[in-house]
CSV table of C-alpha atoms and ligand atoms in Angstrom, one decimal:
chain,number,residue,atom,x,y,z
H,79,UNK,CA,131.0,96.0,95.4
H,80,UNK,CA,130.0,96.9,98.5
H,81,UNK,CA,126.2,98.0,99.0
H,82,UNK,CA,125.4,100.5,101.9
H,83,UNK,CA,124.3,99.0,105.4
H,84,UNK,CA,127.4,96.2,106.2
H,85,UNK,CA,126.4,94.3,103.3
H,86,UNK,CA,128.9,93.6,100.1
H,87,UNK,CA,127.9,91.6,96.7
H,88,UNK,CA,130.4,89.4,95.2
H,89,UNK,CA,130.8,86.8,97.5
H,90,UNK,CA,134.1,84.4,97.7
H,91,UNK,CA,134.2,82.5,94.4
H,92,UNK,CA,136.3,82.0,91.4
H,93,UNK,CA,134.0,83.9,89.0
H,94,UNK,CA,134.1,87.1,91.6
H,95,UNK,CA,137.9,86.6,91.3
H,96,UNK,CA,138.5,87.1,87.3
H,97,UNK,CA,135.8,89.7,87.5
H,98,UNK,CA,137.1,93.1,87.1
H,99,UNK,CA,135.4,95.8,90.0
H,100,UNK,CA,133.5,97.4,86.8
H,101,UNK,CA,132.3,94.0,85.3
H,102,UNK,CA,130.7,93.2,89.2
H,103,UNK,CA,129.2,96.7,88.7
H,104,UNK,CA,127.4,95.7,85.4
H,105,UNK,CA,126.6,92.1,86.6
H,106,UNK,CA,124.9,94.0,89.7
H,107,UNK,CA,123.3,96.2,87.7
H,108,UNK,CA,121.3,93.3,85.5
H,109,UNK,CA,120.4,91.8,88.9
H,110,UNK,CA,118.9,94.5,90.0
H,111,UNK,CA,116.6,94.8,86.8
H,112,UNK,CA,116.2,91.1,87.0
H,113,UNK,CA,114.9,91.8,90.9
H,114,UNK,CA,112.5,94.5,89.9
H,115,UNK,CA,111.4,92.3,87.0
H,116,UNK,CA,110.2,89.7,89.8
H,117,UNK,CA,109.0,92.2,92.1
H,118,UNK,CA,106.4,93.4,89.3
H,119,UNK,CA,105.0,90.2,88.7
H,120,UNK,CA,103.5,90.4,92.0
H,121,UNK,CA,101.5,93.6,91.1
H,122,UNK,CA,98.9,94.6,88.2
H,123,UNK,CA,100.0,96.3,85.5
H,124,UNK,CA,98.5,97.3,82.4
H,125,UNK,CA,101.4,98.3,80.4
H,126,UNK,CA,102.1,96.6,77.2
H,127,UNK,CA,104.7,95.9,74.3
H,128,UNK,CA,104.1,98.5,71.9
H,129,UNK,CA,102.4,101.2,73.6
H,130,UNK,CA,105.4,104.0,74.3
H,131,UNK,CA,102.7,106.6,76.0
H,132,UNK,CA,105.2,107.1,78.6
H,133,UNK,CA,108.7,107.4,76.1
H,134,UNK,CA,109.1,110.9,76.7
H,135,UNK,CA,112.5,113.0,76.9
H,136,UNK,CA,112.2,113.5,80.5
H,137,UNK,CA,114.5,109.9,80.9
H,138,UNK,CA,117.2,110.3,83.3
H,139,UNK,CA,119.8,107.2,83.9
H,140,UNK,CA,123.2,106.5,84.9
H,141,UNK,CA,126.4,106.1,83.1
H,142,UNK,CA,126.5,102.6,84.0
H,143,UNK,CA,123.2,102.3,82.5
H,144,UNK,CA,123.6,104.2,79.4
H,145,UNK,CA,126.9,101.9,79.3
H,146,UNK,CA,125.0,98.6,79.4
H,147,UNK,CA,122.9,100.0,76.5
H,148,UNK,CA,125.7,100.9,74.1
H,149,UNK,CA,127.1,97.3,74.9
H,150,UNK,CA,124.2,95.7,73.9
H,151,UNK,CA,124.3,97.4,70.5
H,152,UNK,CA,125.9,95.7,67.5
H,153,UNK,CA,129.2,98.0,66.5
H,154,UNK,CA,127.5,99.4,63.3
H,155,UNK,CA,125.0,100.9,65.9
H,156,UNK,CA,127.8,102.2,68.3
H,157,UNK,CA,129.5,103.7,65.8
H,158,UNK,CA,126.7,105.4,64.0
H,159,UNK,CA,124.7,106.4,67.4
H,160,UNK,CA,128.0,108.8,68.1
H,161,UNK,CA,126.6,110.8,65.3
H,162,UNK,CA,123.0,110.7,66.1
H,163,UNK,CA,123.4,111.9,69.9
H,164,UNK,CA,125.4,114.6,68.6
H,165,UNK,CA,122.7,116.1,66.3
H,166,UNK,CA,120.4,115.5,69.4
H,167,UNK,CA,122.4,118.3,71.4
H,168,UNK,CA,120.3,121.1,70.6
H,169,UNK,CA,116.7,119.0,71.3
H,170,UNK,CA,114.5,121.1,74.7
H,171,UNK,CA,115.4,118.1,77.5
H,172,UNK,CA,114.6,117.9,80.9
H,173,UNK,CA,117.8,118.1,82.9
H,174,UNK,CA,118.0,117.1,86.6
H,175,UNK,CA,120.0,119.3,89.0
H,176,UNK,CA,120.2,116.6,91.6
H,177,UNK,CA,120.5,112.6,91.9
H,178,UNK,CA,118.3,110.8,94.1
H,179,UNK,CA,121.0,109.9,96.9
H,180,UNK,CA,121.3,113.8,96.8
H,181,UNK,CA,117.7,114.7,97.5
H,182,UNK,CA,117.8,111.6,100.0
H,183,UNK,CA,120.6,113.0,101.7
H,184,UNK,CA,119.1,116.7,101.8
H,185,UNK,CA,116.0,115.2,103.1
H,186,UNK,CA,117.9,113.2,106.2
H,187,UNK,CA,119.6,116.6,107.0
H,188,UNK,CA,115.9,118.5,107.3
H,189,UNK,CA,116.4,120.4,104.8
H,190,UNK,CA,113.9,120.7,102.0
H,191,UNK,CA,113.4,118.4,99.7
H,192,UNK,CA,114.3,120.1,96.6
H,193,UNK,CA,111.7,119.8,93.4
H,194,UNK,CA,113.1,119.5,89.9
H,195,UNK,CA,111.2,122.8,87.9
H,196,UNK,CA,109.6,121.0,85.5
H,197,UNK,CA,111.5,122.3,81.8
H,198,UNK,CA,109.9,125.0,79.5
H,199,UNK,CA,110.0,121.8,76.7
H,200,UNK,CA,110.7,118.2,78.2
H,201,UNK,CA,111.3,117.3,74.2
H,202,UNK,CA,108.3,115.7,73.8
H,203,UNK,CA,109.1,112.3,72.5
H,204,UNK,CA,111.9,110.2,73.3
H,205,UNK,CA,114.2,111.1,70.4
H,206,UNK,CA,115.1,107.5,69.7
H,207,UNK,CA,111.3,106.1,69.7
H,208,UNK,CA,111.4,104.2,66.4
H,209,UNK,CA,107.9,103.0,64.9
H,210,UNK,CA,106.5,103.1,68.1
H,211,UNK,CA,109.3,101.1,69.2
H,212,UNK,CA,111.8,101.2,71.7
H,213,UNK,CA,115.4,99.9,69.8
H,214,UNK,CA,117.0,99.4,73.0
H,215,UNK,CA,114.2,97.7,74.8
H,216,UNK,CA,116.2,94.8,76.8
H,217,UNK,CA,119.1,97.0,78.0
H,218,UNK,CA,116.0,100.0,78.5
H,219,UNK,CA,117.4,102.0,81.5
H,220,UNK,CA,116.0,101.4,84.8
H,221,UNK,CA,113.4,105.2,84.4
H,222,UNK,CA,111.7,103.4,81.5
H,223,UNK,CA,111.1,99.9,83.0
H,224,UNK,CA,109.4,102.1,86.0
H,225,UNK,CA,107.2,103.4,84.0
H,226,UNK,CA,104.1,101.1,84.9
H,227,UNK,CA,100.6,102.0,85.3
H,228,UNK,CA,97.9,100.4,86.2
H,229,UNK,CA,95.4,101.3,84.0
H,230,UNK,CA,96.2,102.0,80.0
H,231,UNK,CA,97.7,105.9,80.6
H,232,UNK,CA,96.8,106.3,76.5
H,233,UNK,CA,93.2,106.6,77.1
H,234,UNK,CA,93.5,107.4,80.5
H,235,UNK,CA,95.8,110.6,79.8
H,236,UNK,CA,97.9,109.8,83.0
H,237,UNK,CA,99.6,106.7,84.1
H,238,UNK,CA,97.9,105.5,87.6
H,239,UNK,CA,100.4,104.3,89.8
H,240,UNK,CA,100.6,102.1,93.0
H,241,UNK,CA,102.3,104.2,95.6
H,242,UNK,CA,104.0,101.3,96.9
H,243,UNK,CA,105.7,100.8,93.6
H,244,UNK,CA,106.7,104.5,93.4
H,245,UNK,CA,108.7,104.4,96.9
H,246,UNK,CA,110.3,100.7,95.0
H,247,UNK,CA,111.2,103.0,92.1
H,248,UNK,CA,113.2,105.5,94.6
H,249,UNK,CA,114.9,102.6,96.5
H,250,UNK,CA,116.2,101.0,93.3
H,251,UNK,CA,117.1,104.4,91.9
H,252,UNK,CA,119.2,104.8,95.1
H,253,UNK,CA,120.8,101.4,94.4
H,254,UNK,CA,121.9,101.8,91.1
H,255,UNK,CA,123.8,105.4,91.7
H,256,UNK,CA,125.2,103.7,94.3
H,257,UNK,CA,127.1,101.0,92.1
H,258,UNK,CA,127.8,103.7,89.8
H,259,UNK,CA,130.0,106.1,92.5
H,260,UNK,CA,132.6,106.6,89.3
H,261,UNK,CA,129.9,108.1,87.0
H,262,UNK,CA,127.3,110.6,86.9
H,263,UNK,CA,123.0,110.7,86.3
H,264,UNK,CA,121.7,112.8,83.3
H,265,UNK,CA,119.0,113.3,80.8
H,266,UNK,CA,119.2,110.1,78.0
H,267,UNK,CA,120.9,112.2,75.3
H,268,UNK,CA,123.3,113.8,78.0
H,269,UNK,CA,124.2,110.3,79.2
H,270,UNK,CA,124.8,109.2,75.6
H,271,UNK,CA,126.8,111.9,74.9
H,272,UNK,CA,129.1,111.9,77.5
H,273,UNK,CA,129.7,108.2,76.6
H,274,UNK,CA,130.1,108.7,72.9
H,275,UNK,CA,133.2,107.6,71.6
H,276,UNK,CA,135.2,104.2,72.7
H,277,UNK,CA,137.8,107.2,74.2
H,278,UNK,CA,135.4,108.3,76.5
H,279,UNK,CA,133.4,104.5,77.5
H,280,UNK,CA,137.5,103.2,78.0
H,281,UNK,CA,137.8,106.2,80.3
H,282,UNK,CA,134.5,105.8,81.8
H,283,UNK,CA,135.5,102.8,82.9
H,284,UNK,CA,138.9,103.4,84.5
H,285,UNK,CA,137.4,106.1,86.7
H,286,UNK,CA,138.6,109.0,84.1
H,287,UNK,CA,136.1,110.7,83.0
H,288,UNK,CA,134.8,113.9,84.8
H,289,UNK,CA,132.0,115.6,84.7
H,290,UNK,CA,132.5,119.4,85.0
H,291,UNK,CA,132.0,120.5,81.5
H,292,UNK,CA,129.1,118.3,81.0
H,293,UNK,CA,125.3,118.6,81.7
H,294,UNK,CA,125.6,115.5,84.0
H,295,UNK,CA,125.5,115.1,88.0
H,296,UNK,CA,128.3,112.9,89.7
H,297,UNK,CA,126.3,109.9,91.5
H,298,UNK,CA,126.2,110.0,94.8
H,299,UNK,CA,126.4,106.8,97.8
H,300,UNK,CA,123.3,105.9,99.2
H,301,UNK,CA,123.8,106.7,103.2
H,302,UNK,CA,119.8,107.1,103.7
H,303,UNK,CA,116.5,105.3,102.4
H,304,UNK,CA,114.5,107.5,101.2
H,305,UNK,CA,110.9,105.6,102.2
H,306,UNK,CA,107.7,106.8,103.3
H,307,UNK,CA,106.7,105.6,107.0
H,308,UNK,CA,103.8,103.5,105.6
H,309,UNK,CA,105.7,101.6,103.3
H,310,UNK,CA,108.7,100.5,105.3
H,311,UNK,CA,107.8,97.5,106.5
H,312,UNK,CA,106.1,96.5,102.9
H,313,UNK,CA,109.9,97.4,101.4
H,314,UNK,CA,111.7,96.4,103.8
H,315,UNK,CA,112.4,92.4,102.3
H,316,UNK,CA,113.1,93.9,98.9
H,317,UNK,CA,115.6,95.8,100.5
H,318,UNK,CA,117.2,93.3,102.1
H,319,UNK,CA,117.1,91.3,98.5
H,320,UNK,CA,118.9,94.2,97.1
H,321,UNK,CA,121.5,94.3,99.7
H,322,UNK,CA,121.8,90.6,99.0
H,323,UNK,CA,122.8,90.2,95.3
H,324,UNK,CA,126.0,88.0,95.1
H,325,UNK,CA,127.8,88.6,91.6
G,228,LIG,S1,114.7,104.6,75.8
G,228,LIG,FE1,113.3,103.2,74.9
G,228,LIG,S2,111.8,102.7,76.5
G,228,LIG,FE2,113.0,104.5,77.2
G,228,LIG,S3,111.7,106.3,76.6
G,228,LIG,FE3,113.2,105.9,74.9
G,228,LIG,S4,112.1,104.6,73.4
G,228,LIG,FE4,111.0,104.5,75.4
């Protein structure tokens, strides 16, 4: 795996050896949630288990994300969720036209930035919110462990967010397309779908699966950073941490 800027995870070692490519993509994946896990700690936030203010259908993730979920599921969940996401098809979604290495690169060329329309009906709810819960709260893709705030967003009304952890969110979206160059980004149930059968995750997985008749955006490689001036030198370690992950 080899992470933009000269610098390559998996280091010489026996492990890295009888790792396949797409297993170093997963273990790089968990270190990068592990890493934003640790970066939190150093911030205030009053977010806590049980409140799902922010579990809305607006989530986006990757493939490689929406893989890691399914894996975490027992097989009587796998094979039932096929069902489920399917019957979710016709739910009002927000659906991204572009990935955030693609706005990045836009942005490096001068052009303008371009803003997502925000959807006619985002869904309301996230349609697998259970009893307030989230049943897929350890594997939860990267857009929902972002979601910090602050102050308590449910009295609140809106979440209140440190601007330096809002150009972190952007740097470790850009990372995790970037280990996922074989898959695409989508809305939750779009994701799911595209990944619903063992047919389509063994695919996935070999680099098989395409995207053209599907809702979903192929990822894109980081090439540029997409932080604000004032924050650079504040990000700049983390980014160096990222670059740095040895699988
Ligand atoms: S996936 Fe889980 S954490 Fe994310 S919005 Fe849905 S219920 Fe909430």
């Amino acid at each position: 795996m080899v992470f933009p800027f000269g610098q390559a995870t998996g280091a010489a070692g026996k492990r890295t050896m009888n790792m396949t490519v797409f297993e170093i993509r997963r273990h790089t994946l968990r270190r990068i949630y592990a890493l934003y896990e640790e970066f939190l700690t150093g911030h205030s936030i009053a977010c806590v288990k049980g409140c799902a203010h922010c579990c809305t259908g607006r989530v986006t993730l990757t493939t490689l994300e929406a893989y890691e979920l399914i894996s975490n599921w027992e097989s009587a969940q796998r094979a039932a969720y096929g069902h489920t996401v399917k019957d979710l098809q016709n739910r009002p979604r927000f659906q991204p036209r572009f990935t955030t290495n693609q706005i990045a690169g836009l942005c490096a060329q001068g052009r303008q930035c371009p803003e997502e329309p925000p959807p006619a009906d985002d869904g309301g709810v996230c349609a697998f919110l259970s009893a307030g819960q989230c049943p897929f709260y350890p594997a939860r893709p990267f857009a929902c462990r972002c979601m910090v705030s602050q102050s308590v967003c449910r009295t609140g009304g809106s979440a209140l967010v440190d601007p330096l952890i809002l150009s972190a969110n952007t740097v470790f979206m850009q990372f995790i397309e970037h280990i996922d160059l074989i898959g695409a980004s989508g809305n939750l149930i779009d994701v799911l779908a595209a990944l619903a059968t063992d047919a389509d995750r063994s695919a996935y997985t070999h680099g098989a699966l395409t995207w053209e008749n599907t809702p979903l955006i192929a990822n894109q490689p980081l090439k540029t950073l997409m932080i604000p001036p004032e924050h650079r030198n504040a990000l700049m370690p983390l980014v160096q941490q990222i670059q740095q992950i040895r699988v």
